[in-house]
Coordinates of C-alpha atoms and ligand atoms in Angstrom, one line a residue:
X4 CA 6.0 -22.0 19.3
X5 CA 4.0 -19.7 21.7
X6 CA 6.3 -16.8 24.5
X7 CA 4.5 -19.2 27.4
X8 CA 6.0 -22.3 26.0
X9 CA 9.2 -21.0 27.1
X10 CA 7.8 -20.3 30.7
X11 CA 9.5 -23.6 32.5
X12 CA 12.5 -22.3 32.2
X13 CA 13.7 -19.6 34.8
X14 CA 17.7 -18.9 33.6
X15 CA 17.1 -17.6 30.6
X16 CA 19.7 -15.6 27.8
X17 CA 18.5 -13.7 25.2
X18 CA 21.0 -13.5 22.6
X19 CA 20.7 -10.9 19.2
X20 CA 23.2 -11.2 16.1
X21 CA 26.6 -10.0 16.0
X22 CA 26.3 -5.9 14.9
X23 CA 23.2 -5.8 15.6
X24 CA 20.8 -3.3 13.9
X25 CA 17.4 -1.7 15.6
X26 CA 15.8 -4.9 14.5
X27 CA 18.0 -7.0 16.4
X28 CA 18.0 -5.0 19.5
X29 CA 14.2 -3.6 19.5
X30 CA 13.3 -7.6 19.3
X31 CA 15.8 -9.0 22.1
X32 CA 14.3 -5.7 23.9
X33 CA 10.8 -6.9 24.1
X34 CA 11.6 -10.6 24.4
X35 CA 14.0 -9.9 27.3
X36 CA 11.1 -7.4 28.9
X37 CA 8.5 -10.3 28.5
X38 CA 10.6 -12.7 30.4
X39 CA 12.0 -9.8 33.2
X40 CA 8.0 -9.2 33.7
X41 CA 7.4 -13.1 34.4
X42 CA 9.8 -13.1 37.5
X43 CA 12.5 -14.7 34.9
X44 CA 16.6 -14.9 35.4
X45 CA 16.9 -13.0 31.9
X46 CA 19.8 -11.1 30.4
X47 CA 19.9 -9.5 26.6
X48 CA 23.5 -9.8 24.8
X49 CA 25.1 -9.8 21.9
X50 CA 29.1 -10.9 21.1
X51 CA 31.0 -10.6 17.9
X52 CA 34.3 -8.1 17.0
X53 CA 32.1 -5.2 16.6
X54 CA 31.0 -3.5 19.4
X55 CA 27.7 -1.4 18.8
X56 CA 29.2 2.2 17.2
X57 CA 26.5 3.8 15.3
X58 CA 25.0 6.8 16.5
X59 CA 21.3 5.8 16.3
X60 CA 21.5 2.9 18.2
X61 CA 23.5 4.6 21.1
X62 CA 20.9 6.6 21.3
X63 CA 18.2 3.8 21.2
X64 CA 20.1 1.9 24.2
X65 CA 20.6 4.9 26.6
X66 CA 17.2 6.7 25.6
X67 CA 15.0 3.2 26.5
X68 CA 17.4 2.1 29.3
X69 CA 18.4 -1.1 27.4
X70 CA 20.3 -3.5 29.1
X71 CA 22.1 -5.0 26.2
X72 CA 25.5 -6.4 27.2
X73 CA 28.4 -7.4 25.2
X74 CA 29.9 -10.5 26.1
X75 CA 33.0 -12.7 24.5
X76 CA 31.9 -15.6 26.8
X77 CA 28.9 -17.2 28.4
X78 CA 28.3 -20.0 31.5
X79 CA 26.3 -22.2 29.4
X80 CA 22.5 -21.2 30.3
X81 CA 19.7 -23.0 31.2
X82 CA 17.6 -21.4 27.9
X83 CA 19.6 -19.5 25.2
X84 CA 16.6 -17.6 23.0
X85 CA 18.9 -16.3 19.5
X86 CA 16.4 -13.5 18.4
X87 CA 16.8 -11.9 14.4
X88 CA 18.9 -14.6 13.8
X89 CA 19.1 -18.2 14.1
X90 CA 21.7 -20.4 16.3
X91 CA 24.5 -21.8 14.2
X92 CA 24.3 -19.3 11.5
X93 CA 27.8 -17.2 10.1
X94 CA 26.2 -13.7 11.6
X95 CA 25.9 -15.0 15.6
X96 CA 28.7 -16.3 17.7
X97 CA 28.0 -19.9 18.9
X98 CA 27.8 -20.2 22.5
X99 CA 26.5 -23.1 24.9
X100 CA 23.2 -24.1 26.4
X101 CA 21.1 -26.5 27.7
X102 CA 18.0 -25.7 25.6
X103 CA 18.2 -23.5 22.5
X104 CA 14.8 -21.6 21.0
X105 CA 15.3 -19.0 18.3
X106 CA 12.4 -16.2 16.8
X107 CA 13.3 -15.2 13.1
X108 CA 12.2 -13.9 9.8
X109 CA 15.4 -14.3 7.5
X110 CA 14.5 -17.2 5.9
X111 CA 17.3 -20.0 5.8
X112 CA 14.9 -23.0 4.7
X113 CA 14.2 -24.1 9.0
X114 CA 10.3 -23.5 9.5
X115 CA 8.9 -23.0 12.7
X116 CA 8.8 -26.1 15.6
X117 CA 8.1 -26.6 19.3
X118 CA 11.1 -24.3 20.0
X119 CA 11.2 -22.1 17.3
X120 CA 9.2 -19.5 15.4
X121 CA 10.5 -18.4 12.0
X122 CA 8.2 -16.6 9.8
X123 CA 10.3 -15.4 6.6
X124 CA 6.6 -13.4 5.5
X125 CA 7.9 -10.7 8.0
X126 CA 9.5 -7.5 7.3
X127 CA 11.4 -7.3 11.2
X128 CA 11.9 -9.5 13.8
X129 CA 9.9 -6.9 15.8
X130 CA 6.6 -8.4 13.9
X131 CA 7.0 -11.6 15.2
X132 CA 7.6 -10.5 19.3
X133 CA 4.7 -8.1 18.6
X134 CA 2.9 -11.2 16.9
X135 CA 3.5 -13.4 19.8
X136 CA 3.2 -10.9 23.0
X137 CA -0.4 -10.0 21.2
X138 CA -1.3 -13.7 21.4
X139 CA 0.6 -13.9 24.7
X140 CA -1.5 -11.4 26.2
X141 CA 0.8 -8.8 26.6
X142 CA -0.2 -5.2 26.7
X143 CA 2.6 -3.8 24.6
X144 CA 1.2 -0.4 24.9
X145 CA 1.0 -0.5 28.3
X146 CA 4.8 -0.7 28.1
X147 CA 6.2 2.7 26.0
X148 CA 10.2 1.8 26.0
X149 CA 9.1 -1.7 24.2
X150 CA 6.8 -0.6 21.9
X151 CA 8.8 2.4 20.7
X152 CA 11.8 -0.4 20.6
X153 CA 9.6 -2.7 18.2
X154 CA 8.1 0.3 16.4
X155 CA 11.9 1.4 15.2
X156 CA 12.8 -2.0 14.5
X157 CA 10.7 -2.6 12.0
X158 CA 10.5 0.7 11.1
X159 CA 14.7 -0.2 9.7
X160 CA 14.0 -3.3 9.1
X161 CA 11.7 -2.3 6.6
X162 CA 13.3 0.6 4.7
X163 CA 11.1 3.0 6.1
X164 CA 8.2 0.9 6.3
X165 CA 8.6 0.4 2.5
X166 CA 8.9 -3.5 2.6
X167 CA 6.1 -4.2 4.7
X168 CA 3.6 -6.6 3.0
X169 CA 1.8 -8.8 5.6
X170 CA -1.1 -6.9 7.2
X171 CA 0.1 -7.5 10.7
X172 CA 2.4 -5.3 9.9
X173 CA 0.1 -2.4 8.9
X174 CA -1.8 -3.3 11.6
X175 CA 1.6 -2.6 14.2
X176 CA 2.0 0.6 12.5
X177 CA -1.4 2.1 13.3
X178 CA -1.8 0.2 16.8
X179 CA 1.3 1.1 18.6
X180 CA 1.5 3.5 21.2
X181 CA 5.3 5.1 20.4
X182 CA 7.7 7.9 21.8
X183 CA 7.1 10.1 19.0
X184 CA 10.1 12.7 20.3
X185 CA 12.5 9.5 20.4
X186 CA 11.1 7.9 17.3
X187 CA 11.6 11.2 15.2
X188 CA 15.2 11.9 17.1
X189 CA 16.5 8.7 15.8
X190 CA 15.0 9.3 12.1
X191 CA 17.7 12.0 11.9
X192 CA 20.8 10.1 13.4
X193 CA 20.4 7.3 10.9
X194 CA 24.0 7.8 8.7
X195 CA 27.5 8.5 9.5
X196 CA 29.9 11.3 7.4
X197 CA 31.1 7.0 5.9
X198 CA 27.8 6.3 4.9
X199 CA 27.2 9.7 2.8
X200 CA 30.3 8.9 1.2
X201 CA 29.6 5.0 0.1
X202 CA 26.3 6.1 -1.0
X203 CA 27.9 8.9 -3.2
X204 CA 30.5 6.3 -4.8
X205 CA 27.7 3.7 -5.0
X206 CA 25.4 6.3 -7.4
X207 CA 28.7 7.0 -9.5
X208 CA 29.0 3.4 -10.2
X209 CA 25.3 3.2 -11.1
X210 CA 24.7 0.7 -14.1
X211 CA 22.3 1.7 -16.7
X212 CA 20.5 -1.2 -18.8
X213 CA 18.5 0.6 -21.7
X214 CA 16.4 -2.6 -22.9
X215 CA 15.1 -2.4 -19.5
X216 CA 14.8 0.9 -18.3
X217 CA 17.0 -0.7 -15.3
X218 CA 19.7 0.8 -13.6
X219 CA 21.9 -1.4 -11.5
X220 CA 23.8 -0.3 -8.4
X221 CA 26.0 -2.3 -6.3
X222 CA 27.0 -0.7 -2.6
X223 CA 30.0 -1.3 -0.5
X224 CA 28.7 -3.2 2.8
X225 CA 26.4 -0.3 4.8
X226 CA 23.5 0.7 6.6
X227 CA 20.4 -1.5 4.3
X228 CA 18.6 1.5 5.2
X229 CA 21.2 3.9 2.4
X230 CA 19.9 1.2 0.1
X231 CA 16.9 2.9 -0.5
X232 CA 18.5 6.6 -0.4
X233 CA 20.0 5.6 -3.3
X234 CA 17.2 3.9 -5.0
X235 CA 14.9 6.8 -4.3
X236 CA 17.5 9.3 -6.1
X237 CA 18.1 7.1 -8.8
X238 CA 14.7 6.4 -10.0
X239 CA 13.8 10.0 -10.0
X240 CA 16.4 9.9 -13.7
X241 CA 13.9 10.4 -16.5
X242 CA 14.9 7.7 -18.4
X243 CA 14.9 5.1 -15.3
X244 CA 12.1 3.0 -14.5
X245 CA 13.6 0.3 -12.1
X246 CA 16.3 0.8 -10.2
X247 CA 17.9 -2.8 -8.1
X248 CA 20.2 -1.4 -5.6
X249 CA 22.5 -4.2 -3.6
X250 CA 25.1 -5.1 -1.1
X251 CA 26.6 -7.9 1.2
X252 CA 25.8 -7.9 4.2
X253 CA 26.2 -10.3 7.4
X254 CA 24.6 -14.1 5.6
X255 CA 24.0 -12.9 2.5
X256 CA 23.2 -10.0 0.0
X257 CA 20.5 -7.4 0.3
X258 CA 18.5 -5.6 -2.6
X259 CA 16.1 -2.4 -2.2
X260 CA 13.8 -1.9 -5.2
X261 CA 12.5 1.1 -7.0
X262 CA 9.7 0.9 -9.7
X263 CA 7.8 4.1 -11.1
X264 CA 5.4 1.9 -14.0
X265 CA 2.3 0.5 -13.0
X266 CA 3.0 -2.6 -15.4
X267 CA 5.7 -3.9 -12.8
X268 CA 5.4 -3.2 -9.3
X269 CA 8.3 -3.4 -7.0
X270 CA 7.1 -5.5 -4.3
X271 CA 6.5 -7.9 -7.1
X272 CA 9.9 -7.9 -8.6
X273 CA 11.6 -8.2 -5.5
X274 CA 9.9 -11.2 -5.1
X275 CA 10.5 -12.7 -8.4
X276 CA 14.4 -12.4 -7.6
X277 CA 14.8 -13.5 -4.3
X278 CA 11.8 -16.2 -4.3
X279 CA 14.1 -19.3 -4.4
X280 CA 17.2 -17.9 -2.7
X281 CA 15.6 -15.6 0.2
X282 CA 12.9 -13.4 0.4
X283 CA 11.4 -10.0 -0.7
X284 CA 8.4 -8.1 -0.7
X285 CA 7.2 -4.5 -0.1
X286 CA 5.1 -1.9 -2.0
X287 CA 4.3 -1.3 -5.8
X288 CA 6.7 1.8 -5.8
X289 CA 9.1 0.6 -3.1
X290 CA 10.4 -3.2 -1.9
X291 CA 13.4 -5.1 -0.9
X292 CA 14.5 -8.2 0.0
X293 CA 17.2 -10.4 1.3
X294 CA 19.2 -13.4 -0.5
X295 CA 20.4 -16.0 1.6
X296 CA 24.1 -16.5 0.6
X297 CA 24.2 -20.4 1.4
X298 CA 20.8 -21.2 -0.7
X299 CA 22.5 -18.3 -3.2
X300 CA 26.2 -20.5 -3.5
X301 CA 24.6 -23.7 -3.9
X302 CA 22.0 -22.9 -6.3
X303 CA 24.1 -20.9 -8.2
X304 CA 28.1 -21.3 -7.3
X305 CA 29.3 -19.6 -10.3
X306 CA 27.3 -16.6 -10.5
X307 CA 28.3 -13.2 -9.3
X308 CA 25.4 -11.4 -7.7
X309 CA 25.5 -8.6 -10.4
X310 CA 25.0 -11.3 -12.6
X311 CA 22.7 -13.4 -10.9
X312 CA 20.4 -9.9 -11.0
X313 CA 20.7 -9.4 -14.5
X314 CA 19.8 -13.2 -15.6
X315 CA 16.4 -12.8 -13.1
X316 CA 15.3 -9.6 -14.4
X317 CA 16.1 -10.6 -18.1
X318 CA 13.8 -13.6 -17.8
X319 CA 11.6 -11.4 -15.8
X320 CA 11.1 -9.0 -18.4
X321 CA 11.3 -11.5 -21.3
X322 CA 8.0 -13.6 -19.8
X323 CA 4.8 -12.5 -18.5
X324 CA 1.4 -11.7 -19.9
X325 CA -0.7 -9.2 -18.9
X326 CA -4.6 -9.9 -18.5
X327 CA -7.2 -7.4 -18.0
X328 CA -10.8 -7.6 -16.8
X329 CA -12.2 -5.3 -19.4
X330 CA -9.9 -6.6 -22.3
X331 CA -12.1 -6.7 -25.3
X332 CA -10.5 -9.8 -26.8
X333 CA -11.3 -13.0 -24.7
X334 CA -9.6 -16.2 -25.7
X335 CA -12.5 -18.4 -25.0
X336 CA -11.1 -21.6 -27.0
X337 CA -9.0 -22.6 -24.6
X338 CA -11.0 -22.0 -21.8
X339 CA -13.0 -24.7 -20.1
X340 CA -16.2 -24.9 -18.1
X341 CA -16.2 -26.5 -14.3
X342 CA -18.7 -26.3 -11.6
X343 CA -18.1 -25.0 -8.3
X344 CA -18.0 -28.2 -5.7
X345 CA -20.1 -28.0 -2.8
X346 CA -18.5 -26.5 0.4
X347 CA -18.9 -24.0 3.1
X348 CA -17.4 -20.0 3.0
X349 CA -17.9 -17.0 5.3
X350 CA -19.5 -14.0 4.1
X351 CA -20.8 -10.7 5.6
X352 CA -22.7 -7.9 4.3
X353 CA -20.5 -4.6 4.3
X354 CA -23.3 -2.9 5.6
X355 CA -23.1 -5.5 9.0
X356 CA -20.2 -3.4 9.5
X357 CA -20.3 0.2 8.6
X358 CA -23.2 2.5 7.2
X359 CA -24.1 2.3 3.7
X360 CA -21.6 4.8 1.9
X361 CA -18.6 4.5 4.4
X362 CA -15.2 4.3 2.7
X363 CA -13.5 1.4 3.7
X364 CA -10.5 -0.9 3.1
X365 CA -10.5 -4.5 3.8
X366 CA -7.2 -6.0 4.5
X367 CA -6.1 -8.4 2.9
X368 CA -2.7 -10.7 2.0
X369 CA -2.5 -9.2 -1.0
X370 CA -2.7 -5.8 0.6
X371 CA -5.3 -3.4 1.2
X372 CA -8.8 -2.9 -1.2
X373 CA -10.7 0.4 -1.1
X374 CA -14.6 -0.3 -1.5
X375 CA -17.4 1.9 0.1
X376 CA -19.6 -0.1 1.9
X377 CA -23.6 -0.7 0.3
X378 CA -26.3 -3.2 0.0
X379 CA -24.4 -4.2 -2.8
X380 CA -21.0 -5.1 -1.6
X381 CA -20.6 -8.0 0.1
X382 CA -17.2 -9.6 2.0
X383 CA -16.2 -13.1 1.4
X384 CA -14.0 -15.3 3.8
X385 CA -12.4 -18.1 1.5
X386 CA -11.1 -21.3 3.4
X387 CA -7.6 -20.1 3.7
X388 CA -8.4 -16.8 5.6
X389 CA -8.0 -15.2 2.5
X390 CA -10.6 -12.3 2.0
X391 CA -12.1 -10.4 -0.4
X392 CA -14.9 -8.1 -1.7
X393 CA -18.1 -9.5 -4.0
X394 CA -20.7 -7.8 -5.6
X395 CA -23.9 -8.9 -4.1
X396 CA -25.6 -10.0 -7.5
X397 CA -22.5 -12.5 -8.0
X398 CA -23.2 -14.2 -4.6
X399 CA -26.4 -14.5 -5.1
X400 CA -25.8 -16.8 -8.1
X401 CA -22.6 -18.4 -6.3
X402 CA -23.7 -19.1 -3.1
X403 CA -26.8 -19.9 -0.8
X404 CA -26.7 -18.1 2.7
X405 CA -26.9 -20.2 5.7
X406 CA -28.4 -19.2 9.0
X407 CA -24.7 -20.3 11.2
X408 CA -21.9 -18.4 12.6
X409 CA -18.4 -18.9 10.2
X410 CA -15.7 -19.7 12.2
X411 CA -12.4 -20.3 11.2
X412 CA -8.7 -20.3 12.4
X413 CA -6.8 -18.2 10.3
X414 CA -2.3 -16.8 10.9
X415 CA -4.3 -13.2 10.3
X416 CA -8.0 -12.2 11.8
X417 CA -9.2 -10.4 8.8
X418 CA -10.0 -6.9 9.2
X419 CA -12.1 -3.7 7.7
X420 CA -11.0 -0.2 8.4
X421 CA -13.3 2.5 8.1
X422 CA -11.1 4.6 6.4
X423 CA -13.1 7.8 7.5
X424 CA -12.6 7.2 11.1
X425 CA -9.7 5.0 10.9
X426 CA -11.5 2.6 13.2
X427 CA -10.8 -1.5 12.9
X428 CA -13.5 -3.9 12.5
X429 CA -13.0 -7.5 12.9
X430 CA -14.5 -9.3 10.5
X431 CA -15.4 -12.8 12.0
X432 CA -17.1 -12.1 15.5
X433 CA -19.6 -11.5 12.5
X434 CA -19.4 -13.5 9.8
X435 CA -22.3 -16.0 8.4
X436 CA -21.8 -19.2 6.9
X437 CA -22.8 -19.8 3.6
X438 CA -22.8 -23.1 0.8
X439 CA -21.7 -22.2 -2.7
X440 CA -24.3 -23.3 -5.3
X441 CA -22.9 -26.1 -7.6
X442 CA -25.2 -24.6 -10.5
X443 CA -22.7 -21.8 -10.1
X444 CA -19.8 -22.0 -13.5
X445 CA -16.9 -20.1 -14.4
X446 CA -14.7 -20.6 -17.0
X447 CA -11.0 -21.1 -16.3
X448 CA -7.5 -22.3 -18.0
X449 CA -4.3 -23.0 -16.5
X450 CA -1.8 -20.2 -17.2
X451 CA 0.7 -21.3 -19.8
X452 CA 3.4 -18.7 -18.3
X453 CA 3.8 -16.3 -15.2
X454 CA 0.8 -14.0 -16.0
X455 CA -0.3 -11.0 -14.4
X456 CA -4.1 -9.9 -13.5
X457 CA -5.4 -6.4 -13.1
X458 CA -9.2 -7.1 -11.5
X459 CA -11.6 -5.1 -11.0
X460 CA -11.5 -4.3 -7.9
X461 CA -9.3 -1.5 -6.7
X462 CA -6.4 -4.2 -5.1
X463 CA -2.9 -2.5 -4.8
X464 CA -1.6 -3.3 -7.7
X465 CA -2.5 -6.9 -9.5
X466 CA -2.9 -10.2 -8.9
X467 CA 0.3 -12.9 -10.0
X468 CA 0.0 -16.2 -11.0
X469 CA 3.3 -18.9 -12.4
X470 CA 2.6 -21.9 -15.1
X471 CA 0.0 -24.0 -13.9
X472 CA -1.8 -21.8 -11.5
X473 CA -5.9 -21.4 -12.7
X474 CA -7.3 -18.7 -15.0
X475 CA -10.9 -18.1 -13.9
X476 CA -13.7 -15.9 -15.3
X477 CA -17.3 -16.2 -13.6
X478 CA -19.7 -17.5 -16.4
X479 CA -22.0 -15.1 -17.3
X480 CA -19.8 -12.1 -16.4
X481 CA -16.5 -12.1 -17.8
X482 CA -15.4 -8.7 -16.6
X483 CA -15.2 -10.7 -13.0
X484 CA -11.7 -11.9 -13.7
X485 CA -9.1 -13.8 -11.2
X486 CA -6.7 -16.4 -10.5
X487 CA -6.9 -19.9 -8.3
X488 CA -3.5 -21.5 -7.4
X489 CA -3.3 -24.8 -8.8
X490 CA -2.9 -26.3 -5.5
X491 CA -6.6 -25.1 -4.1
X492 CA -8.4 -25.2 -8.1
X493 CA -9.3 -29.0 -7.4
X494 CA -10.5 -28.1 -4.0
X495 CA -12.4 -25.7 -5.2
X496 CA -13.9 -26.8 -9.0
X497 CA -15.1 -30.0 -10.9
X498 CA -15.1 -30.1 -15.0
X499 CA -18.5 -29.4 -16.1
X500 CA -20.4 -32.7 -17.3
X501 CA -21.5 -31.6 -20.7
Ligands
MN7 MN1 15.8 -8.2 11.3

């Protein structure tokens, strides 16, 4: 769904989930604003028992001027828009309307149609408005009160900006245009004399699971946001290396995650527990995530959540392997040899972009890699949009330049920063096509467990790949280790003929 599909309609309600946080009410904000600027009929509510109490976002409303209204009852409007929540869910009271669009990242199992755009990837609800009035057109910077509003919503959303993953949302950081005085005002109203005292009792309570190194903390229902307080002060304990801190909140149950070893990085295990049941994701030290409490009851209806955390982490910790690129030991029985099939890529020289010797980082889905840019560094563009950095020596053998323009259409335009000047570079105004050689081998395996990668190249953190998913080495120079879903290996490879 696109903001200008919603343009035939001129009576139009923008409603945000009962208690709403700075998520809730920084995306209504710039939804409402987007709609007030088109010459709509627009009004931004919320309903519920609760009227809005916290300090923070009191301060939010008056400082931007946001009309938010609480309302027990609503004349059935022509377009109801539910905004960091979806219509018919437990956390947002049910009114009337004639048309019914939602925007929302908590993901409930509904995808995205002609009337609504969920995309569970997302930290914030504020991602996706900024997401859509970016394609929309909108000049969000232009417009200070909205992009401060986004800015602090995902700014909570995200525990501090620990969750974020998708590079949109590093992208939002460095590109909007913010009240810094407000912004840093509200950083120091974020807890009540309540909080301090359920994060106190929640610490007291901690759990402590030796095998593991894991300690275990379950928080009465609170701010998300003292979630990660506590995890941050727990995981400072010398013998604690992970710390899962949790509580109920409004549809379900939501965990912050601490990790201080390099072996198992937070982001990572928040998605390992919350991959069928919500979703998580984050940094290596710091992550979170959010389970659904209807997937969570059906797929597991006697399970206590405490329990449900231990079982994941048990099996987590029970089954992975660990693969390096400069292991000495190579199992090359089991591997096999397949060909690369024919088929078209992007590429583009590093130094098309920035001088020989800048320092840059290139932005990809599985967060950002440092390289410095040289004749010898090249950038490929995969047929996903995914991206990534290769030597030149290795395309050379892979891959036969063409003389074309790649284009592609991709959820993220790939980007390089120069680090030095903190400048953005798009990659594909510039990009060249190119045809991988079928003379080109690797050797590959499918994994027989959930495995984890370290490459060589400087990626944050390490690649992960479940059962079935493609070990691959580059023939002739093993060190060149990675993984190829399952789903694209076929795509992408033939078994060797010999
Ligand atoms: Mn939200």
């Amino acid at each position: 769904m696109q903001l200008s599909d919603l343009n035939r309609f001129n009576e139009i309600v923008v409603q945000i989930h009962n208690n709403p946080d700075a998520d809730a009410v920084g995306s209504g904000f710039a939804i409402y604003r987007y709609f007030k600027k088109t010459g709509k009929n627009v009004r931004l509510i919320y309903s519920g028992s609760n009227i809005i109490k916290k300090s923070n976002m009191l301060i939010l409303i008056s400082e931007l001027d946001i009309p938010l209204e609480y309302v027990t009852e609503l004349n059935k409007p022509e377009l109801l828009i539910t905004v960091d929540c979806q219509y018919g869910q437990g956390n947002v009271a049910c009114f009337e309307a004639e048309n019914i669009a939602m925007i929302d990242h908590h993901n409930t199992g509904k995808l995205s149609d002609s009337m609504a755009e969920i995309r569970s990837n997302y930290a914030s609800a504020s991602t996706i408005c900024y997401a859509m009035l970016q394609s929309a057109g909108y000049d969000i910077n232009a417009d200070i009160p909205m992009a401060t509003a986004l800015y602090y919503g995902l700014y909570m959303d995200s525990d501090h900006f620990s969750e974020i993953g998708h590079p949109l949302e590093r992208d939002m950081i460095d590109f909007l245009k913010y009240d810094k005085g407000l912004i840093l005002k509200l950083k120091h109203a974020n807890f009540n004399m309540d909080e301090l005292v359920t994060a106190g009792e929640a610490i007291t309570s901690t759990k402590y699971l030796e095998r593991f190194r894991l300690a275990i903390v379950e928080a009465a229902p609170c701010d998300p946001n003292i979630l990660g307080v506590i995890g941050d002060f727990i995981i400072q304990v010398d013998t604690v290396d992970i710390s899962v801190t949790y509580n109920k909140c409004s549809g379900g149950y939501k965990i912050s995650v601490r990790s201080c070893t390099a072996e198992i990085t937070a982001n990572e295990l928040a998605d390992y527990i919350t991959k069928e049941v919500g979703s998580g994701g984050g940094h290596l030290d710091k992550a979170g995530g959010f389970i659904n409490l209807d997937s969570f009851q059906e797929k597991y209806p006697s399970c206590s959540p405490e329990s449900y955390l231990i079982k994941k982490i048990g099996e987590y910790y029970g089954g992975y392997d660990v693969i390096r690129y400069n292991d000495k030991e190579k199992d090359y029985g089991k591997l096999q040899k397949y060909r690369k099939k024919p088929g078209i890529f992007g590429y583009i020289k590093s130094t098309d972009l920035f001088g020989s010797g800048t320092e840059c980082k290139i932005r990809t889905l599985d967060g950002d890699v440092l390289v410095r840019s040289g004749e010898d560094i090249y950038i490929m563009l995969g047929k996903s949009g995914e991206v990534y950095p290769i030597q030149k020596e290795i395309f050379d053998g892979k891959y036969t330049p063409l003389d074309a323009p790649f284009t592609g259409e991709y959820e993220y335009r790939p980007t390089v920063i120069n680090v030095t000047e903190g400048k953005h570079c798009e990659i594909l105004p510039k990009a060249r096509q190119c045809l991988s050689n079928t003379d080109s081998a690797i050797l590959a395996r499918p994994l027989e467990r959930y495995t984890k990668v370290f490459t060589k190249w400087n990626y944050d953190g390490y690649m992960v790949g479940d059962k079935g998913d493609m070990l691959c080495y580059t023939f002739g120079n093993e060190e060149d280790v990675y993984l190829t879903e399952c789903s694209i290996f076929d795509d992408l490879y033939e078994k060797d003929e010999i």
